Amino acid sequence: MSSETAPASLSAGAPAPSPVAERLPVFPWDRLEPYKATAAAHPDGIVDLSVGTPVDPVPALVRQALVDAADSPGYPTVWGTPAYREGIVGWCERRLGARGLTDRNVLPVVGSKELVAWLPTQLGLGPGDRVAHPRLAYPTYEVGARLSGAEPVVHDDRPDDLDPRGMRLLWLNSPSNPTGKVLSAAELRAAVEWARAHEVLLVSDECYLELGWEAEPVSVLHPDVCGGTYEGIVAVHSLSKRSNMAGYRAAFLAGDADVLGELLTIRKHGGMMTPAPVQAAAAAALEDDAHVAEQRGRYAARRTALREALTAAGFRIEHSEASLYLWATRDEPCWDTVGALAERGVLVAPGDFYGAAGERFVRVALTATDARVRAAVARLGG
């Protein structure tokens, strides 16, 4: 390309743009590919328990709502349809115990990962600001901080141990990905009080809240936690797990109306819109609890089978009282465990994907069909 036809930014002598990718860690899942190939070579094929992606059918009522709304030639709104917003408010009241919410307290987002990755940037954070997340955590919390230029720091579910100077955003995650740990109402309340005292926005990722097994997860929006006011707190929820809608990219925020109003304005400019048919499908999913109970039953059976097989095979399960994962160890480096299981045709996620504190654990997902779970159980016993 000659200098006459090159864009101005690429002309000779122009400074090269700063590569944003240089701020980010290595994409962890790329490291798992050789082990995936080993597991795939098993005579009966791979049992992939590494990624928590749903495999069961999307509920019929959700699919029907999508079809009924398919003739949507106009642009959707960022704030969502009245029906979707009302569905979110109703679900938060019914399922989370939230009180006094209006549609000013809710905001649809294009999947929760998008929100986690870009929230610090949309809040205007940058160099000199700090973002705290759990020590063992979904990697995108750190990625979001780094994309904005802010500094990520870790906490052990006790924010009072954090230095509040420069702290702008505090992430909580209960039930936890990867560990399945559930924070009590008292622990959540202490975090809310700390965040408010230091004027730090608290955002609670509660995407696995519908999947409590040995504990009943509580939302930060519950009056026993937030004191009946949503000042300084936001909860993140998703339909990916509860309704098998990961492919739809449907999630939402609920909480502080001022924070969500600011985000709404920013997201309008950015065109961050949930497609209209997806909004209709999401509204239908939020109005129905029966399909959630049915899906919970599927996961409960798979969880029991995998937990018993892992324990019999010499693993110890820690936490795992909720969510879609078993946090397992046999007291060896996680990559040794990954390699040994891959030889049996079973792929799991190494614990160090979620922080150095997970280096002797693996995360085992419940998201495989009943037939593939049975295959995993047989292989673990072999």
Tab-separated table of C-alpha atoms in Angstrom:
chain	number	residue	atom	x	y	z
A	1	MET	CA	0.000	0.000	0.000
A	2	SER	CA	1.481	3.368	-0.986
A	3	SER	CA	1.570	6.373	1.319
A	4	GLU	CA	-1.006	8.065	-0.958
A	5	THR	CA	-3.616	5.365	-0.304
A	6	ALA	CA	-2.809	4.507	3.318
A	7	PRO	CA	-5.118	5.802	6.066
A	8	ALA	CA	-3.728	8.818	7.873
A	9	SER	CA	-3.167	6.817	11.029
A	10	LEU	CA	-0.895	4.449	9.095
A	11	SER	CA	1.065	7.095	7.195
A	12	ALA	CA	4.829	7.189	7.507
A	13	GLY	CA	5.899	8.701	10.796
A	14	ALA	CA	2.516	8.319	12.496
A	15	PRO	CA	2.691	6.751	15.973
A	16	ALA	CA	1.472	3.176	16.139
A	17	PRO	CA	-1.629	2.640	18.288
A	18	SER	CA	-1.036	1.161	21.707
A	19	PRO	CA	-2.005	-2.529	21.503
A	20	VAL	CA	-4.824	-3.113	23.963
A	21	ALA	CA	-4.117	-6.838	23.834
A	22	GLU	CA	-0.784	-6.237	25.560
A	23	ARG	CA	-2.694	-5.342	28.737
A	24	LEU	CA	-4.373	-8.735	28.831
A	25	PRO	CA	-3.247	-12.134	30.119
A	26	VAL	CA	-2.818	-15.052	27.740
A	27	PHE	CA	-6.225	-16.453	26.776
A	28	PRO	CA	-6.289	-19.458	29.138
A	29	TRP	CA	-8.369	-21.874	27.076
A	30	ASP	CA	-5.749	-21.986	24.322
A	31	ARG	CA	-3.493	-23.860	26.755
A	32	LEU	CA	-6.046	-26.644	27.082
A	33	GLU	CA	-6.104	-27.573	23.384
A	34	PRO	CA	-3.434	-30.354	23.517
A	35	TYR	CA	-5.308	-32.034	26.375
A	36	LYS	CA	-8.564	-31.719	24.462
A	37	ALA	CA	-6.931	-33.511	21.529
A	38	THR	CA	-5.776	-36.304	23.851
A	39	ALA	CA	-9.258	-36.718	25.323
A	40	ALA	CA	-10.838	-36.671	21.862
A	41	ALA	CA	-8.664	-39.640	20.850
A	42	HIS	CA	-10.465	-41.913	23.335
A	43	PRO	CA	-12.174	-44.772	21.452
A	44	ASP	CA	-15.576	-43.637	22.734
A	45	GLY	CA	-14.857	-39.945	22.185
A	46	ILE	CA	-14.351	-37.046	24.551
A	47	VAL	CA	-16.430	-36.234	27.617
A	48	ASP	CA	-15.983	-32.487	27.831
A	49	LEU	CA	-16.537	-31.254	31.390
A	50	SER	CA	-14.279	-28.243	30.991
A	51	VAL	CA	-16.650	-25.474	29.859
A	52	GLY	CA	-19.942	-24.700	31.553
A	53	THR	CA	-21.960	-24.410	28.367
A	54	PRO	CA	-25.533	-25.752	28.438
A	55	VAL	CA	-26.266	-28.869	26.364
A	56	ASP	CA	-29.954	-29.413	27.108
A	57	PRO	CA	-32.782	-28.084	24.924
A	58	VAL	CA	-33.958	-24.509	25.139
A	59	PRO	CA	-37.425	-24.634	26.763
A	60	ALA	CA	-40.264	-24.832	24.247
A	61	LEU	CA	-41.964	-21.717	25.587
A	62	VAL	CA	-38.764	-19.718	25.067
A	63	ARG	CA	-38.380	-20.948	21.496
A	64	GLN	CA	-42.022	-20.160	20.770
A	65	ALA	CA	-41.645	-16.624	22.106
A	66	LEU	CA	-38.606	-16.166	19.878
A	67	VAL	CA	-40.524	-17.354	16.823
A	68	ASP	CA	-43.521	-15.166	17.626
A	69	ALA	CA	-41.241	-12.104	17.813
A	70	ALA	CA	-39.174	-12.997	14.738
A	71	ASP	CA	-40.833	-10.350	12.560
A	72	SER	CA	-38.942	-7.486	14.230
A	73	PRO	CA	-37.703	-5.207	11.450
A	74	GLY	CA	-37.090	-2.150	13.616
A	75	TYR	CA	-34.271	-1.379	15.994
A	76	PRO	CA	-34.708	-2.615	19.573
A	77	THR	CA	-34.128	-0.250	22.463
A	78	VAL	CA	-31.170	-0.524	24.809
A	79	TRP	CA	-33.468	-0.217	27.826
A	80	GLY	CA	-35.603	-3.101	26.581
A	81	THR	CA	-39.312	-3.524	25.996
A	82	PRO	CA	-41.780	-2.768	28.805
A	83	ALA	CA	-42.624	-6.485	28.912
A	84	TYR	CA	-38.973	-7.455	29.397
A	85	ARG	CA	-38.392	-4.821	32.065
A	86	GLU	CA	-41.582	-5.856	33.891
A	87	GLY	CA	-40.449	-9.475	33.664
A	88	ILE	CA	-37.110	-8.622	35.259
A	89	VAL	CA	-38.744	-6.633	38.066
A	90	GLY	CA	-41.258	-9.404	38.751
A	91	TRP	CA	-38.587	-12.100	38.813
A	92	CYS	CA	-36.363	-10.081	41.158
A	93	GLU	CA	-39.267	-9.632	43.555
A	94	ARG	CA	-40.409	-13.257	43.340
A	95	ARG	CA	-37.048	-15.006	43.337
A	96	LEU	CA	-34.652	-12.613	45.083
A	97	GLY	CA	-36.998	-11.047	47.612
A	98	ALA	CA	-36.237	-7.554	46.301
A	99	ARG	CA	-38.713	-4.864	47.310
A	100	GLY	CA	-39.697	-1.570	45.718
A	101	LEU	CA	-37.980	-2.100	42.378
A	102	THR	CA	-39.224	-0.202	39.345
A	103	ASP	CA	-38.085	-0.429	35.755
A	104	ARG	CA	-35.607	2.368	36.521
A	105	ASN	CA	-33.772	-0.228	38.627
A	106	VAL	CA	-33.186	-2.710	35.775
A	107	LEU	CA	-31.164	-2.799	32.558
A	108	PRO	CA	-30.835	-5.562	29.936
A	109	VAL	CA	-27.319	-6.419	28.743
A	110	VAL	CA	-25.964	-8.508	25.872
A	111	GLY	CA	-24.869	-11.475	27.966
A	112	SER	CA	-23.099	-11.153	31.297
A	113	LYS	CA	-19.581	-11.626	29.911
A	114	GLU	CA	-19.923	-8.482	27.810
A	115	LEU	CA	-21.009	-6.599	30.908
A	116	VAL	CA	-18.179	-7.918	33.077
A	117	ALA	CA	-15.546	-7.149	30.441
A	118	TRP	CA	-16.681	-3.604	29.677
A	119	LEU	CA	-18.222	-2.322	32.923
A	120	PRO	CA	-15.040	-0.629	34.214
A	121	THR	CA	-14.617	1.171	30.897
A	122	GLN	CA	-18.270	2.234	30.828
A	123	LEU	CA	-17.919	3.554	34.370
A	124	GLY	CA	-15.037	5.742	33.238
A	125	LEU	CA	-12.341	3.909	35.167
A	126	GLY	CA	-8.749	4.161	34.050
A	127	PRO	CA	-5.144	4.474	35.256
A	128	GLY	CA	-4.990	5.192	38.963
A	129	ASP	CA	-8.263	3.402	39.677
A	130	ARG	CA	-8.506	-0.032	41.259
A	131	VAL	CA	-10.957	-2.889	40.735
A	132	ALA	CA	-11.229	-5.720	43.280
A	133	HIS	CA	-12.384	-9.246	42.521
A	134	PRO	CA	-12.262	-12.603	44.367
A	135	ARG	CA	-8.889	-14.348	44.530
A	136	LEU	CA	-10.375	-17.397	42.799
A	137	ALA	CA	-12.566	-15.982	40.066
A	138	TYR	CA	-13.900	-15.858	36.554
A	139	PRO	CA	-10.931	-14.407	34.589
A	140	THR	CA	-13.029	-11.700	32.901
A	141	TYR	CA	-13.121	-9.597	36.082
A	142	GLU	CA	-9.394	-9.040	35.704
A	143	VAL	CA	-9.709	-8.610	31.947
A	144	GLY	CA	-12.326	-5.882	32.391
A	145	ALA	CA	-10.084	-3.941	34.747
A	146	ARG	CA	-7.124	-4.217	32.393
A	147	LEU	CA	-9.155	-3.185	29.339
A	148	SER	CA	-9.965	0.073	31.102
A	149	GLY	CA	-6.386	0.643	32.273
A	150	ALA	CA	-7.370	0.208	35.924
A	151	GLU	CA	-5.458	-1.991	38.365
A	152	PRO	CA	-7.013	-5.350	39.307
A	153	VAL	CA	-6.583	-6.466	42.915
A	154	VAL	CA	-7.831	-9.591	44.678
A	155	HIS	CA	-9.788	-10.152	47.869
A	156	ASP	CA	-10.732	-13.217	49.905
A	157	ASP	CA	-14.458	-12.452	50.159
A	158	ARG	CA	-13.595	-9.996	52.944
A	159	PRO	CA	-13.384	-6.509	51.436
A	160	ASP	CA	-12.609	-4.973	54.827
A	161	ASP	CA	-9.075	-6.313	54.275
A	162	LEU	CA	-8.726	-4.130	51.170
A	163	ASP	CA	-7.069	-0.731	51.008
A	164	PRO	CA	-9.950	1.509	49.875
A	165	ARG	CA	-7.678	4.162	48.359
A	166	GLY	CA	-8.351	4.397	44.629
A	167	MET	CA	-10.898	1.580	44.841
A	168	ARG	CA	-13.795	2.245	42.471
A	169	LEU	CA	-15.370	-1.129	41.852
A	170	LEU	CA	-15.778	-4.213	44.037
A	171	TRP	CA	-16.859	-7.491	42.447
A	172	LEU	CA	-18.527	-10.215	44.475
A	173	ASN	CA	-19.437	-13.609	43.025
A	174	SER	CA	-21.843	-15.844	44.934
A	175	PRO	CA	-22.340	-18.649	44.069
A	176	SER	CA	-18.749	-18.650	42.916
A	177	ASN	CA	-17.348	-19.672	39.587
A	178	PRO	CA	-15.221	-21.822	39.885
A	179	THR	CA	-15.608	-23.024	43.467
A	180	GLY	CA	-19.370	-23.049	44.026
A	181	LYS	CA	-18.876	-21.235	47.335
A	182	VAL	CA	-21.921	-19.343	48.656
A	183	LEU	CA	-21.592	-16.182	50.738
A	184	SER	CA	-23.994	-15.872	53.639
A	185	ALA	CA	-26.369	-12.945	54.067
A	186	ALA	CA	-24.121	-11.683	56.884
A	187	GLU	CA	-21.023	-11.795	54.672
A	188	LEU	CA	-22.835	-10.014	51.873
A	189	ARG	CA	-24.202	-7.397	54.266
A	190	ALA	CA	-20.699	-6.697	55.610
A	191	ALA	CA	-19.424	-6.200	52.062
A	192	VAL	CA	-22.276	-3.823	51.248
A	193	GLU	CA	-21.615	-1.805	54.391
A	194	TRP	CA	-17.895	-1.595	53.604
A	195	ALA	CA	-18.521	-0.514	50.016
A	196	ARG	CA	-20.990	2.174	51.024
A	197	ALA	CA	-18.701	3.469	53.766
A	198	HIS	CA	-15.896	3.936	51.232
A	199	GLU	CA	-18.116	5.019	48.289
A	200	VAL	CA	-17.128	1.993	46.212
A	201	LEU	CA	-19.626	0.564	43.739
A	202	LEU	CA	-20.391	-3.052	44.640
A	203	VAL	CA	-21.420	-5.322	41.771
A	204	SER	CA	-22.516	-8.840	42.676
A	205	ASP	CA	-22.328	-11.510	39.974
A	206	GLU	CA	-25.210	-13.832	40.854
A	207	CYS	CA	-25.558	-15.742	37.601
A	208	TYR	CA	-25.640	-19.138	39.384
A	209	LEU	CA	-28.089	-18.123	42.096
A	210	GLU	CA	-30.824	-20.504	40.855
A	211	LEU	CA	-28.466	-23.462	41.340
A	212	GLY	CA	-28.028	-23.893	45.069
A	213	TRP	CA	-27.529	-27.480	46.271
A	214	GLU	CA	-26.277	-27.551	49.847
A	215	ALA	CA	-26.899	-23.860	50.532
A	216	GLU	CA	-29.555	-21.341	49.532
A	217	PRO	CA	-27.830	-18.431	47.774
A	218	VAL	CA	-28.935	-14.915	48.757
A	219	SER	CA	-28.890	-11.832	46.544
A	220	VAL	CA	-27.426	-8.484	47.526
A	221	LEU	CA	-30.846	-7.102	46.586
A	222	HIS	CA	-32.518	-8.920	49.480
A	223	PRO	CA	-33.592	-6.492	52.228
A	224	ASP	CA	-31.645	-8.459	54.838
A	225	VAL	CA	-28.484	-7.632	52.870
A	226	CYS	CA	-29.067	-4.186	51.391
A	227	GLY	CA	-31.304	-2.735	54.116
A	228	GLY	CA	-34.091	-2.020	51.675
A	229	THR	CA	-32.126	0.485	49.598
A	230	TYR	CA	-30.174	-0.169	46.402
A	231	GLU	CA	-27.752	2.705	46.774
A	232	GLY	CA	-24.285	1.716	45.581
A	233	ILE	CA	-25.140	-1.879	44.642
A	234	VAL	CA	-25.900	-3.699	41.395
A	235	ALA	CA	-26.660	-7.396	40.834
A	236	VAL	CA	-25.830	-9.248	37.602
A	237	HIS	CA	-28.081	-12.077	36.414
A	238	SER	CA	-28.159	-14.272	33.334
A	239	LEU	CA	-30.578	-16.619	31.614
A	240	SER	CA	-27.756	-18.722	30.166
A	241	LYS	CA	-27.651	-21.372	32.885
A	242	ARG	CA	-31.161	-21.403	34.387
A	243	SER	CA	-32.909	-21.460	30.984
A	244	ASN	CA	-30.263	-22.967	28.657
A	245	MET	CA	-30.113	-19.641	26.806
A	246	ALA	CA	-26.349	-19.126	26.534
A	247	GLY	CA	-26.695	-18.838	22.748
A	248	TYR	CA	-29.263	-16.063	23.120
A	249	ARG	CA	-26.944	-13.686	25.033
A	250	ALA	CA	-29.584	-12.506	27.481
A	251	ALA	CA	-28.646	-11.063	30.867
A	252	PHE	CA	-29.602	-8.075	32.977
A	253	LEU	CA	-28.632	-5.770	35.819
A	254	ALA	CA	-30.753	-4.749	38.793
A	255	GLY	CA	-30.001	-2.257	41.526
A	256	ASP	CA	-29.003	1.390	41.908
A	257	ALA	CA	-31.172	3.459	39.539
A	258	ASP	CA	-28.588	6.240	39.251
A	259	VAL	CA	-25.813	3.847	38.234
A	260	LEU	CA	-28.058	2.027	35.762
A	261	GLY	CA	-29.296	5.317	34.336
A	262	GLU	CA	-25.722	6.371	33.635
A	263	LEU	CA	-24.965	3.016	32.032
A	264	LEU	CA	-28.146	3.262	29.953
A	265	THR	CA	-27.014	6.584	28.513
A	266	ILE	CA	-23.559	5.248	27.699
A	267	ARG	CA	-24.895	2.042	26.197
A	268	LYS	CA	-27.373	3.967	24.030
A	269	HIS	CA	-24.441	5.784	22.444
A	270	GLY	CA	-22.632	2.476	22.002
A	271	GLY	CA	-25.619	0.708	20.459
A	272	MET	CA	-25.445	-2.148	22.978
A	273	MET	CA	-28.901	-3.584	22.299
A	274	THR	CA	-30.336	-7.001	23.077
A	275	PRO	CA	-32.133	-8.133	19.871
A	276	ALA	CA	-35.920	-7.714	20.064
A	277	PRO	CA	-36.744	-11.430	19.569
A	278	VAL	CA	-34.283	-12.318	22.337
A	279	GLN	CA	-35.961	-9.810	24.648
A	280	ALA	CA	-39.297	-11.506	24.015
A	281	ALA	CA	-37.791	-14.923	24.672
A	282	ALA	CA	-36.118	-13.694	27.862
A	283	ALA	CA	-39.356	-12.184	29.144
A	284	ALA	CA	-41.094	-15.526	28.602
A	285	ALA	CA	-38.312	-17.378	30.424
A	286	LEU	CA	-38.504	-15.074	33.441
A	287	GLU	CA	-42.236	-15.604	33.791
A	288	ASP	CA	-41.918	-19.388	34.047
A	289	ASP	CA	-40.391	-21.265	36.961
A	290	ALA	CA	-41.345	-24.796	35.918
A	291	HIS	CA	-38.607	-25.186	33.305
A	292	VAL	CA	-36.014	-23.977	35.822
A	293	ALA	CA	-37.056	-26.668	38.298
A	294	GLU	CA	-36.869	-29.274	35.534
A	295	GLN	CA	-33.362	-28.195	34.568
A	296	ARG	CA	-32.262	-28.154	38.207
A	297	GLY	CA	-33.359	-31.775	38.435
A	298	ARG	CA	-31.145	-32.704	35.484
A	299	TYR	CA	-28.141	-30.975	36.989
A	300	ALA	CA	-28.759	-32.421	40.446
A	301	ALA	CA	-28.660	-35.982	39.086
A	302	ARG	CA	-25.480	-35.316	37.109
A	303	ARG	CA	-23.888	-33.640	40.114
A	304	THR	CA	-24.600	-36.626	42.363
A	305	ALA	CA	-23.208	-39.096	39.836
A	306	LEU	CA	-20.016	-37.120	39.167
A	307	ARG	CA	-19.400	-36.266	42.810
A	308	GLU	CA	-19.666	-39.913	43.871
A	309	ALA	CA	-17.403	-41.043	41.027
A	310	LEU	CA	-14.772	-38.403	41.756
A	311	THR	CA	-14.767	-39.175	45.474
A	312	ALA	CA	-14.434	-42.907	44.775
A	313	ALA	CA	-11.520	-42.124	42.461
A	314	GLY	CA	-9.614	-40.383	45.250
A	315	PHE	CA	-10.668	-36.760	44.764
A	316	ARG	CA	-11.662	-34.362	47.514
A	317	ILE	CA	-14.475	-31.938	46.751
A	318	GLU	CA	-14.302	-28.500	48.366
A	319	HIS	CA	-17.109	-25.922	48.521
A	320	SER	CA	-19.314	-26.799	45.510
A	321	GLU	CA	-22.480	-26.162	47.509
A	322	ALA	CA	-23.948	-24.368	44.482
A	323	SER	CA	-23.377	-23.563	40.783
A	324	LEU	CA	-22.655	-25.860	37.837
A	325	TYR	CA	-19.247	-27.122	38.932
A	326	LEU	CA	-17.427	-29.420	41.311
A	327	TRP	CA	-14.183	-27.989	42.712
A	328	ALA	CA	-12.020	-31.088	43.018
A	329	THR	CA	-8.472	-31.967	44.011
A	330	ARG	CA	-6.285	-34.969	44.642
A	331	ASP	CA	-3.498	-32.816	46.047
A	332	GLU	CA	-1.325	-32.601	42.952
A	333	PRO	CA	-0.592	-29.874	40.382
A	334	CYS	CA	-3.777	-29.197	38.436
A	335	TRP	CA	-2.178	-29.832	35.045
A	336	ASP	CA	-1.136	-33.317	36.200
A	337	THR	CA	-4.788	-34.005	36.993
A	338	VAL	CA	-5.926	-32.551	33.668
A	339	GLY	CA	-3.442	-34.751	31.832
A	340	ALA	CA	-4.379	-37.926	33.678
A	341	LEU	CA	-8.089	-37.416	33.075
A	342	ALA	CA	-7.507	-36.540	29.426
A	343	GLU	CA	-5.885	-39.955	29.003
A	344	ARG	CA	-9.227	-41.401	30.097
A	345	GLY	CA	-11.081	-39.233	27.608
A	346	VAL	CA	-12.370	-36.743	30.209
A	347	LEU	CA	-11.552	-33.046	29.856
A	348	VAL	CA	-11.728	-30.720	32.857
A	349	ALA	CA	-10.566	-27.165	33.495
A	350	PRO	CA	-7.324	-26.574	35.431
A	351	GLY	CA	-7.835	-24.568	38.592
A	352	ASP	CA	-5.090	-22.076	37.835
A	353	PHE	CA	-7.283	-20.637	35.068
A	354	TYR	CA	-9.082	-18.918	37.937
A	355	GLY	CA	-6.074	-17.744	39.913
A	356	ALA	CA	-2.882	-19.076	41.431
A	357	ALA	CA	-4.808	-20.280	44.485
A	358	GLY	CA	-6.415	-22.917	42.283
A	359	GLU	CA	-3.186	-24.533	41.153
A	360	ARG	CA	-3.964	-27.871	42.826
A	361	PHE	CA	-7.638	-28.071	41.850
A	362	VAL	CA	-9.684	-28.767	38.744
A	363	ARG	CA	-13.147	-27.507	37.875
A	364	VAL	CA	-15.540	-30.210	36.724
A	365	ALA	CA	-18.644	-28.948	34.902
A	366	LEU	CA	-22.047	-30.608	35.159
A	367	THR	CA	-22.882	-29.502	31.637
A	368	ALA	CA	-22.765	-32.735	29.683
A	369	THR	CA	-25.625	-34.947	28.580
A	370	ASP	CA	-26.740	-37.787	30.821
A	371	ALA	CA	-25.116	-40.268	28.440
A	372	ARG	CA	-21.754	-38.497	28.511
A	373	VAL	CA	-21.898	-38.149	32.295
A	374	ARG	CA	-22.441	-41.903	32.523
A	375	ALA	CA	-19.403	-42.364	30.289
A	376	ALA	CA	-17.327	-40.108	32.555
A	377	VAL	CA	-18.433	-42.026	35.632
A	378	ALA	CA	-17.405	-45.321	34.019
A	379	ARG	CA	-14.020	-43.947	33.013
A	380	LEU	CA	-13.332	-42.502	36.455
A	381	GLY	CA	-13.946	-45.939	37.906
A	382	GLY	CA	-11.676	-47.667	35.399
